[in-house]
Amino acid sequence: MSFKDLKLNRPLLRAIAEKGYDNPTLIQERTIPLVLDKKDVIASAQTGTGKTAAFALPILQLLYDKQDSAKNQKKIRALIISPTRELAIQIQENFEEYATHTNLKSAVIFGGASIEPQKDILKKGIDILIATPGRLLDLHKQDFINLDYIETLVLDEADLMLDMGFIDDVKKVERLCPEEKQTLLFSATMPYKVEQLAETILNNPRRVEVSQNSSTSKNVNQALYYVPKPQKIELCLHLLRNTINGRIIIFRRTKYGVDKLEQTLLKNNYKVESIHGDKSQTLRQEALSNFKKNKVDILIATDVAARGIDVDDVDAVVNFDMPNIPETYVHRIGRTARAGNTGTAYSFCSADEKEYIKNIQQLINLQLDVVEEHPYPLDPKAKAPVHKKQGSKYKKGRKSEASKKKKKRWY
Ligand code: AMP
């Protein structure tokens, strides 16, 4: 199928050609006709499948075909809600590119950044607004946003939105929009709570599913290293020196872990950037942009900070900490081997993480390749340390060796 077969109009086809897309992806093939037909859609698709264009292109076409306001009286007619700022920015960049040959205007607003410039942009008039929920409600309350003319509402990464605690905000935004509207919901996974949300806000939705969430790309080599937890850093340095090349994303479970690894790699003269939820918006954007522009080869991230971010040409993903949710493993390694390229996922598993490997292998229905030849093997009999006290299970692991040696307390 070609984009022409999807009945997209000329200005959009021109922009698509300029982006270098030859043919629509599966999600685009299935979603675009439904959106053009004004249906509500619930789509299960991950980042990397081309899902942004799957909603952006038909929305632009619908708005383009029906323009009655004068240029200086633009009304917001499409609203896209995204859980993270990075994702929101990325979506808006996509809209801007696809709308190059139209007169349609889009803008993005998000928290953690100065509100005044966002007000100025809104005042100028836009057709499409991409927003994170908190800032959207804030600006609506201050009367800078009118949602009375929304024709299409998109909830992107709905599962993450709910995980991040935005459920009430999302429902509120939905109620602020007109009842008569088209709603599209995209989610990487479809847990019960997403289904429930869909049931309350979607109207007779059509379902689109492009891939099993459990599938991992055939182009990713998946190597598993059993290693004692304290030696993960040595293993990481060893692999960076000898094995891993190119552009790398290293995943850690905690913000603390990200910072600690960043310090170590910087000390070892690696050029590194990092992103996690405690960093300011400016720092996160800067880090991401430096990685995207190839100024650094290594990005260290937590899962939430990295979710949905579109970075091309990642050669390797390192699971420095194994994720306890198996689907997270699939999301992580989906960062590499995009668009037909090959990539490698390196997973570091310590004694206490063996259970996670079992669950991951079950989900992806594949045995990971265990690499036994490396300098820091884990004794196969090593057992996970037993923490007797409940409620403090992270405390021990979080303390660095240096801080343990340092007897002096900070207080
Ligand atoms: P997304 O899943 O929306 O984050 O898109 C992932 C990547 O695929 C982005 O870099 C898009 O620019 C790219 N992309 C989207 N649609 C196509 C297409 N039809 N052909 C080639 N690349 C595409």
Short mmCIF file of C-alpha atoms and ligand atoms in Angstrom, two decimals:
data_model
loop_
_atom_site.label_atom_id
_atom_site.label_comp_id
_atom_site.label_asym_id
_atom_site.label_seq_id
_atom_site.Cartn_x
_atom_site.Cartn_y
_atom_site.Cartn_z
CA MET A 1 0.00 0.00 0.00
CA SER A 2 1.18 3.55 -0.70
CA PHE A 3 0.34 6.82 1.03
CA LYS A 4 -1.63 7.78 -2.07
CA ASP A 5 -3.88 4.75 -1.56
CA LEU A 6 -4.68 6.16 1.87
CA LYS A 7 -6.20 9.16 0.09
CA LEU A 8 -3.97 11.70 1.76
CA ASN A 9 -3.93 15.09 0.13
CA ARG A 10 -1.12 16.70 -1.82
CA PRO A 11 0.44 18.97 0.82
CA LEU A 12 0.70 15.99 3.15
CA LEU A 13 2.05 13.67 0.46
CA ARG A 14 4.71 16.26 -0.33
CA ALA A 15 5.76 16.47 3.31
CA ILE A 16 5.80 12.68 3.61
CA ALA A 17 8.02 12.43 0.54
CA GLU A 18 10.35 15.06 1.97
CA LYS A 19 10.60 13.04 5.19
CA GLY A 20 11.73 10.15 3.03
CA TYR A 21 8.92 7.74 3.90
CA ASP A 22 8.27 5.33 1.05
CA ASN A 23 5.27 3.44 2.31
CA PRO A 24 2.96 3.62 5.30
CA THR A 25 3.76 1.41 8.28
CA LEU A 26 1.21 -1.15 9.40
CA ILE A 27 -0.28 1.06 12.10
CA GLN A 28 -0.60 3.90 9.58
CA GLU A 29 -2.23 1.63 7.02
CA ARG A 30 -4.84 0.55 9.54
CA THR A 31 -5.40 3.72 11.53
CA ILE A 32 -5.40 6.48 8.91
CA PRO A 33 -8.61 5.34 7.09
CA LEU A 34 -10.45 5.02 10.42
CA VAL A 35 -9.44 8.49 11.57
CA LEU A 36 -10.37 10.00 8.21
CA ASP A 37 -13.72 8.28 8.62
CA LYS A 38 -14.15 10.11 11.96
CA LYS A 39 -14.22 6.90 14.00
CA ASP A 40 -13.00 6.61 17.57
CA VAL A 41 -9.93 4.38 17.69
CA ILE A 42 -8.16 2.43 20.38
CA ALA A 43 -4.73 1.41 19.11
CA SER A 44 -2.18 -0.75 20.75
CA ALA A 45 1.16 0.33 19.37
CA GLN A 46 4.58 1.11 20.69
CA THR A 47 6.91 3.92 19.82
CA GLY A 48 8.86 3.02 16.73
CA THR A 49 5.86 1.70 14.83
CA GLY A 50 5.12 5.07 13.24
CA LYS A 51 2.13 5.72 15.48
CA THR A 52 2.61 9.50 15.64
CA ALA A 53 2.09 9.86 11.90
CA ALA A 54 -0.81 7.41 12.16
CA PHE A 55 -2.79 10.06 14.02
CA ALA A 56 -1.02 13.26 12.92
CA LEU A 57 -1.49 12.80 9.16
CA PRO A 58 -5.26 12.15 9.14
CA ILE A 59 -5.86 14.85 11.76
CA LEU A 60 -4.04 17.36 9.57
CA GLN A 61 -6.06 16.25 6.58
CA LEU A 62 -9.37 16.61 8.43
CA LEU A 63 -8.43 20.07 9.67
CA TYR A 64 -7.12 21.11 6.27
CA ASP A 65 -10.33 20.07 4.53
CA LYS A 66 -12.49 22.04 6.90
CA GLN A 67 -11.19 25.53 7.54
CA ASP A 68 -13.70 28.26 8.13
CA SER A 69 -11.98 30.65 10.53
CA ALA A 70 -9.99 33.61 9.39
CA LYS A 71 -6.24 33.33 9.81
CA ASN A 72 -6.14 35.52 12.88
CA GLN A 73 -9.05 33.73 14.56
CA LYS A 74 -7.70 30.22 14.73
CA LYS A 75 -9.35 27.90 17.17
CA ILE A 76 -7.81 24.83 18.74
CA ARG A 77 -9.48 21.95 16.92
CA ALA A 78 -7.19 19.05 17.75
CA LEU A 79 -5.72 18.29 21.16
CA ILE A 80 -3.04 15.71 21.81
CA ILE A 81 -2.28 14.83 25.41
CA SER A 82 1.06 13.26 26.17
CA PRO A 83 2.39 12.10 29.54
CA THR A 84 5.94 13.43 29.20
CA ARG A 85 7.37 16.69 28.01
CA GLU A 86 9.91 15.07 25.72
CA LEU A 87 7.24 13.08 23.97
CA ALA A 88 5.01 16.15 23.66
CA ILE A 89 7.84 18.10 22.03
CA GLN A 90 8.55 15.24 19.67
CA ILE A 91 4.91 14.97 18.63
CA GLN A 92 4.76 18.68 17.90
CA GLU A 93 7.93 18.48 15.80
CA ASN A 94 6.21 15.77 13.79
CA PHE A 95 3.05 17.85 13.32
CA GLU A 96 5.13 20.82 12.22
CA GLU A 97 7.00 18.77 9.64
CA TYR A 98 3.90 17.11 8.22
CA ALA A 99 2.08 20.46 8.10
CA THR A 100 4.90 22.30 6.27
CA HIS A 101 2.86 22.78 3.09
CA THR A 102 -0.37 23.70 4.85
CA ASN A 103 -1.35 26.78 6.80
CA LEU A 104 -2.12 24.72 9.91
CA LYS A 105 -0.33 25.75 13.08
CA SER A 106 0.55 23.66 16.08
CA ALA A 107 2.05 24.42 19.47
CA VAL A 108 3.29 22.48 22.47
CA ILE A 109 2.89 23.33 26.14
CA PHE A 110 4.35 21.46 29.10
CA GLY A 111 5.18 21.95 32.74
CA GLY A 112 8.62 22.63 34.16
CA ALA A 113 9.19 25.49 31.74
CA SER A 114 8.30 29.16 31.87
CA ILE A 115 4.59 29.71 31.28
CA GLU A 116 4.73 33.20 29.72
CA PRO A 117 6.16 32.26 26.30
CA GLN A 118 3.56 29.50 26.10
CA LYS A 119 0.82 32.05 26.72
CA ASP A 120 2.21 34.22 23.91
CA ILE A 121 2.13 31.33 21.46
CA LEU A 122 -1.45 30.47 22.42
CA LYS A 123 -2.53 34.07 21.96
CA LYS A 124 -1.33 34.01 18.33
CA GLY A 125 -3.83 31.27 17.50
CA ILE A 126 -3.22 27.62 16.67
CA ASP A 127 -5.13 24.70 15.20
CA ILE A 128 -3.43 21.87 17.04
CA LEU A 129 -2.29 21.78 20.63
CA ILE A 130 0.03 19.17 22.10
CA ALA A 131 0.16 19.27 25.88
CA THR A 132 1.03 17.52 29.10
CA PRO A 133 -2.03 17.31 31.36
CA GLY A 134 -0.98 19.55 34.28
CA ARG A 135 0.09 22.59 32.27
CA LEU A 136 -2.93 22.21 30.01
CA LEU A 137 -5.33 22.43 32.95
CA ASP A 138 -3.36 25.28 34.42
CA LEU A 139 -3.51 27.38 31.25
CA HIS A 140 -7.15 26.46 30.74
CA LYS A 141 -7.97 27.70 34.22
CA GLN A 142 -6.20 30.95 33.42
CA ASP A 143 -8.37 31.27 30.31
CA PHE A 144 -5.60 31.00 27.77
CA ILE A 145 -7.04 27.84 26.27
CA ASN A 146 -10.51 27.30 24.89
CA LEU A 147 -11.38 23.65 24.37
CA ASP A 148 -14.90 24.31 23.07
CA TYR A 149 -13.90 23.73 19.45
CA ILE A 150 -11.99 20.46 19.83
CA GLU A 151 -12.92 18.04 17.07
CA THR A 152 -10.31 15.36 17.74
CA LEU A 153 -8.76 14.41 21.06
CA VAL A 154 -5.75 12.08 21.18
CA LEU A 155 -4.48 10.37 24.31
CA ASP A 156 -0.99 9.15 23.58
CA GLU A 157 0.85 6.54 25.68
CA ALA A 158 -2.29 6.07 27.75
CA ASP A 159 -0.77 3.33 29.89
CA LEU A 160 2.12 5.53 30.90
CA MET A 161 -0.28 8.41 31.51
CA LEU A 162 -2.17 6.28 34.02
CA ASP A 163 1.05 4.92 35.56
CA MET A 164 2.15 8.49 36.15
CA GLY A 165 -1.08 9.26 37.99
CA PHE A 166 -2.73 11.46 35.36
CA ILE A 167 -6.05 9.61 35.28
CA ASP A 168 -8.11 12.35 36.93
CA ASP A 169 -6.47 15.07 34.87
CA VAL A 170 -7.14 13.16 31.68
CA LYS A 171 -10.79 12.65 32.55
CA LYS A 172 -11.08 16.32 33.42
CA VAL A 173 -9.58 17.40 30.09
CA GLU A 174 -11.94 15.06 28.27
CA ARG A 175 -14.92 16.61 30.03
CA LEU A 176 -13.73 20.11 29.12
CA CYS A 177 -13.88 19.19 25.43
CA PRO A 178 -17.21 19.05 23.58
CA GLU A 179 -19.13 15.83 23.92
CA GLU A 180 -19.34 15.47 20.14
CA LYS A 181 -15.79 14.74 19.18
CA GLN A 182 -13.53 12.05 17.86
CA THR A 183 -11.27 10.39 20.42
CA LEU A 184 -8.18 8.34 19.66
CA LEU A 185 -6.36 6.39 22.34
CA PHE A 186 -2.87 4.99 21.83
CA SER A 187 -1.19 2.74 24.33
CA ALA A 188 1.86 0.48 24.25
CA THR A 189 0.16 -2.01 26.55
CA MET A 190 -3.52 -2.55 27.26
CA PRO A 191 -3.88 -3.23 30.96
CA TYR A 192 -7.36 -3.33 32.49
CA LYS A 193 -7.26 0.29 33.64
CA VAL A 194 -6.60 1.50 30.09
CA GLU A 195 -9.51 -0.59 28.80
CA GLN A 196 -11.65 0.91 31.54
CA LEU A 197 -10.67 4.45 30.59
CA ALA A 198 -11.36 3.66 26.94
CA GLU A 199 -14.78 2.38 27.85
CA THR A 200 -15.70 5.58 29.64
CA ILE A 201 -14.47 8.08 27.08
CA LEU A 202 -14.52 6.38 23.68
CA ASN A 203 -17.60 5.93 21.57
CA ASN A 204 -17.94 2.62 19.76
CA PRO A 205 -14.19 2.50 19.12
CA ARG A 206 -12.47 0.53 16.37
CA ARG A 207 -9.50 -1.50 17.53
CA VAL A 208 -6.11 -1.51 15.89
CA GLU A 209 -3.37 -3.80 17.06
CA VAL A 210 -0.13 -3.92 15.18
CA SER A 211 2.08 -6.17 17.17
CA GLN A 212 2.10 -8.36 20.18
CA ASN A 213 3.61 -6.46 23.05
CA SER A 214 5.65 -9.52 23.76
CA SER A 215 7.42 -9.53 20.42
CA THR A 216 10.99 -8.39 20.21
CA SER A 217 12.67 -7.50 16.99
CA LYS A 218 14.43 -10.33 15.22
CA ASN A 219 17.23 -7.91 14.49
CA VAL A 220 18.26 -7.49 18.12
CA ASN A 221 20.91 -9.83 19.48
CA GLN A 222 20.09 -10.36 23.11
CA ALA A 223 23.09 -11.14 25.29
CA LEU A 224 22.77 -11.99 28.96
CA TYR A 225 25.60 -11.62 31.47
CA TYR A 226 25.31 -13.09 34.96
CA VAL A 227 27.37 -10.82 37.18
CA PRO A 228 27.58 -10.01 40.91
CA LYS A 229 25.80 -6.72 41.59
CA PRO A 230 28.91 -4.85 42.88
CA GLN A 231 30.80 -5.74 39.71
CA LYS A 232 28.23 -4.54 37.23
CA ILE A 233 30.11 -1.29 36.84
CA GLU A 234 33.37 -3.15 36.07
CA LEU A 235 31.55 -5.26 33.52
CA CYS A 236 30.02 -2.15 31.98
CA LEU A 237 33.44 -0.49 31.63
CA HIS A 238 34.93 -3.71 30.28
CA LEU A 239 32.26 -4.00 27.60
CA LEU A 240 32.50 -0.32 26.70
CA ARG A 241 36.25 -0.74 26.20
CA ASN A 242 36.16 -3.99 24.31
CA THR A 243 32.80 -4.90 22.90
CA ILE A 244 30.13 -2.24 22.63
CA ASN A 245 30.47 0.31 19.87
CA GLY A 246 28.44 3.15 18.55
CA ARG A 247 25.49 4.84 20.15
CA ILE A 248 24.37 3.36 23.42
CA ILE A 249 21.48 3.79 25.83
CA ILE A 250 22.05 2.43 29.33
CA PHE A 251 18.97 1.82 31.44
CA ARG A 252 18.93 1.96 35.21
CA ARG A 253 15.97 1.50 37.48
CA THR A 254 16.50 4.49 39.78
CA LYS A 255 17.43 8.14 39.42
CA TYR A 256 20.16 7.56 42.00
CA GLY A 257 21.57 4.72 39.89
CA VAL A 258 21.60 6.92 36.78
CA ASP A 259 23.53 9.68 38.56
CA LYS A 260 26.02 7.25 40.06
CA LEU A 261 26.79 5.55 36.76
CA GLU A 262 27.09 8.90 35.00
CA GLN A 263 29.72 10.04 37.51
CA THR A 264 31.71 6.84 37.05
CA LEU A 265 31.65 6.98 33.28
CA LEU A 266 32.60 10.66 33.26
CA LYS A 267 35.56 9.85 35.52
CA ASN A 268 36.57 7.23 32.98
CA ASN A 269 36.53 9.86 30.24
CA TYR A 270 33.37 8.79 28.47
CA LYS A 271 31.15 11.44 27.02
CA VAL A 272 27.82 10.83 28.65
CA GLU A 273 24.42 12.44 29.09
CA SER A 274 21.65 11.34 31.40
CA ILE A 275 17.93 11.86 31.85
CA HIS A 276 15.64 11.15 34.75
CA GLY A 277 12.62 12.67 36.43
CA ASP A 278 14.52 14.80 38.96
CA LYS A 279 16.37 16.78 36.30
CA SER A 280 15.00 20.10 35.19
CA GLN A 281 13.24 20.28 31.86
CA THR A 282 16.06 22.32 30.34
CA LEU A 283 18.70 19.81 31.41
CA ARG A 284 16.67 16.88 30.10
CA GLN A 285 16.14 18.53 26.74
CA GLU A 286 19.78 19.48 26.50
CA ALA A 287 20.87 15.93 27.33
CA LEU A 288 18.55 14.44 24.77
CA SER A 289 19.52 16.90 22.11
CA ASN A 290 23.26 16.24 22.68
CA PHE A 291 22.63 12.53 22.29
CA LYS A 292 20.43 12.99 19.22
CA LYS A 293 23.03 15.25 17.62
CA ASN A 294 25.80 12.73 18.28
CA LYS A 295 27.68 15.05 20.64
CA VAL A 296 27.80 12.16 23.10
CA ASP A 297 27.54 8.44 22.39
CA ILE A 298 26.09 7.32 25.69
CA LEU A 299 22.75 8.18 27.24
CA ILE A 300 21.86 6.86 30.70
CA ALA A 301 18.18 6.89 31.52
CA THR A 302 15.40 5.67 33.74
CA ASP A 303 12.49 3.98 32.02
CA VAL A 304 9.93 6.71 32.52
CA ALA A 305 12.27 9.44 31.28
CA ALA A 306 13.15 7.46 28.16
CA ARG A 307 9.75 6.13 27.29
CA GLY A 308 8.46 7.15 23.91
CA ILE A 309 11.52 9.12 22.97
CA ASP A 310 12.40 8.64 19.37
CA VAL A 311 16.12 8.36 18.84
CA ASP A 312 17.34 6.77 15.65
CA ASP A 313 20.45 4.71 15.16
CA VAL A 314 20.92 3.28 18.61
CA ASP A 315 23.42 0.45 18.26
CA ALA A 316 23.15 -1.01 21.72
CA VAL A 317 20.94 -1.03 24.75
CA VAL A 318 22.41 -1.96 28.12
CA ASN A 319 20.10 -3.21 30.84
CA PHE A 320 22.39 -2.30 33.71
CA ASP A 321 19.56 -3.16 36.10
CA MET A 322 17.07 -5.74 34.95
CA PRO A 323 13.53 -4.38 34.86
CA ASN A 324 11.08 -6.09 37.21
CA ILE A 325 8.27 -5.63 34.69
CA PRO A 326 8.94 -7.87 31.68
CA GLU A 327 7.20 -5.53 29.21
CA THR A 328 9.72 -2.86 30.18
CA TYR A 329 12.46 -5.11 28.79
CA VAL A 330 10.65 -5.18 25.45
CA HIS A 331 10.27 -1.39 25.45
CA ARG A 332 13.91 -0.91 26.29
CA ILE A 333 15.37 -3.14 23.64
CA GLY A 334 12.94 -1.70 21.10
CA ARG A 335 15.24 1.35 21.16
CA THR A 336 17.74 -0.45 18.99
CA ALA A 337 17.42 -2.27 15.66
CA ARG A 338 14.88 0.18 14.30
CA ALA A 339 13.96 0.45 10.66
CA GLY A 340 15.65 -2.78 9.63
CA ASN A 341 19.01 -2.07 11.32
CA THR A 342 20.57 -4.56 13.68
CA GLY A 343 21.41 -3.92 17.30
CA THR A 344 22.42 -5.64 20.50
CA ALA A 345 20.88 -5.68 23.94
CA TYR A 346 23.26 -6.39 26.83
CA SER A 347 21.55 -7.47 30.04
CA PHE A 348 23.33 -7.58 33.40
CA CYS A 349 21.70 -9.97 35.81
CA SER A 350 22.75 -10.28 39.45
CA ALA A 351 21.61 -13.03 41.83
CA ASP A 352 18.56 -11.10 43.01
CA GLU A 353 17.38 -10.45 39.44
CA LYS A 354 17.26 -14.06 38.19
CA GLU A 355 13.51 -14.19 38.71
CA TYR A 356 13.08 -11.24 36.34
CA ILE A 357 14.94 -13.11 33.58
CA LYS A 358 12.55 -16.01 33.91
CA ASN A 359 9.56 -13.71 33.46
CA ILE A 360 11.16 -11.88 30.53
CA GLN A 361 12.00 -15.10 28.70
CA GLN A 362 8.48 -16.32 29.24
CA LEU A 363 7.02 -13.11 27.82
CA ILE A 364 9.23 -12.97 24.73
CA ASN A 365 9.15 -16.73 24.31
CA LEU A 366 12.88 -16.77 23.73
CA GLN A 367 15.95 -17.83 25.68
CA LEU A 368 18.49 -15.03 25.96
CA ASP A 369 22.04 -15.93 24.88
CA VAL A 370 24.11 -16.30 28.04
CA VAL A 371 27.65 -14.98 27.64
CA GLU A 372 29.88 -17.00 29.93
CA GLU A 373 33.24 -15.71 28.75
CA HIS A 374 33.68 -12.51 30.71
CA PRO A 375 35.89 -11.43 33.63
CA TYR A 376 33.18 -11.06 36.29
CA PRO A 377 31.11 -14.25 36.29
CA LEU A 378 28.48 -14.81 38.94
CA ASP A 379 28.85 -17.92 41.03
CA PRO A 380 25.91 -20.02 39.78
CA LYS A 381 25.15 -20.94 43.38
CA ALA A 382 25.01 -17.31 44.49
CA LYS A 383 21.70 -16.56 46.13
CA ALA A 384 19.93 -13.26 46.33
CA PRO A 385 20.68 -11.57 49.65
CA VAL A 386 17.81 -11.95 52.07
CA HIS A 387 16.62 -8.70 53.55
CA LYS A 388 14.94 -9.51 56.78
CA LYS A 389 13.41 -6.17 57.49
CA GLN A 390 10.44 -5.37 55.32
CA GLY A 391 10.10 -1.93 53.85
CA SER A 392 13.77 -1.15 53.55
CA LYS A 393 14.62 -3.37 50.64
CA TYR A 394 16.26 -0.67 48.55
CA LYS A 395 18.21 1.03 51.24
CA LYS A 396 21.13 -1.37 51.40
CA GLY A 397 21.73 -1.50 47.68
CA ARG A 398 21.55 2.25 47.34
CA LYS A 399 24.48 2.93 49.61
CA SER A 400 27.75 3.19 47.75
CA GLU A 401 30.85 1.39 48.99
CA ALA A 402 32.41 4.79 49.64
CA SER A 403 29.55 5.89 51.83
CA LYS A 404 29.59 2.62 53.74
CA LYS A 405 33.26 3.15 54.53
CA LYS A 406 32.64 6.69 55.56
CA LYS A 407 31.62 6.26 59.14
CA LYS A 408 30.84 9.88 59.74
CA ARG A 409 27.18 10.62 59.39
CA TRP A 410 25.91 13.70 57.65
CA TYR A 411 23.75 14.70 60.58
P1 AMP B 1 6.85 6.83 16.12
O1 AMP B 1 6.42 5.40 16.37
O2 AMP B 1 5.72 7.71 15.75
O3 AMP B 1 7.67 7.37 17.26
O4 AMP B 1 7.80 6.82 14.83
C1 AMP B 1 9.04 6.19 14.82
C2 AMP B 1 9.92 6.66 13.68
O5 AMP B 1 9.45 6.17 12.43
C3 AMP B 1 10.00 8.17 13.52
O6 AMP B 1 11.36 8.52 13.39
C4 AMP B 1 9.25 8.48 12.25
O7 AMP B 1 9.80 9.60 11.59
C5 AMP B 1 9.45 7.21 11.44
N1 AMP B 1 8.35 6.91 10.51
C6 AMP B 1 7.03 7.12 10.71
N2 AMP B 1 6.32 6.70 9.65
C7 AMP B 1 7.21 6.20 8.77
C8 AMP B 1 7.08 5.59 7.47
N3 AMP B 1 5.91 5.41 6.89
N4 AMP B 1 8.21 5.19 6.86
C9 AMP B 1 9.41 5.34 7.44
N5 AMP B 1 9.60 5.89 8.66
C10 AMP B 1 8.52 6.31 9.33
#
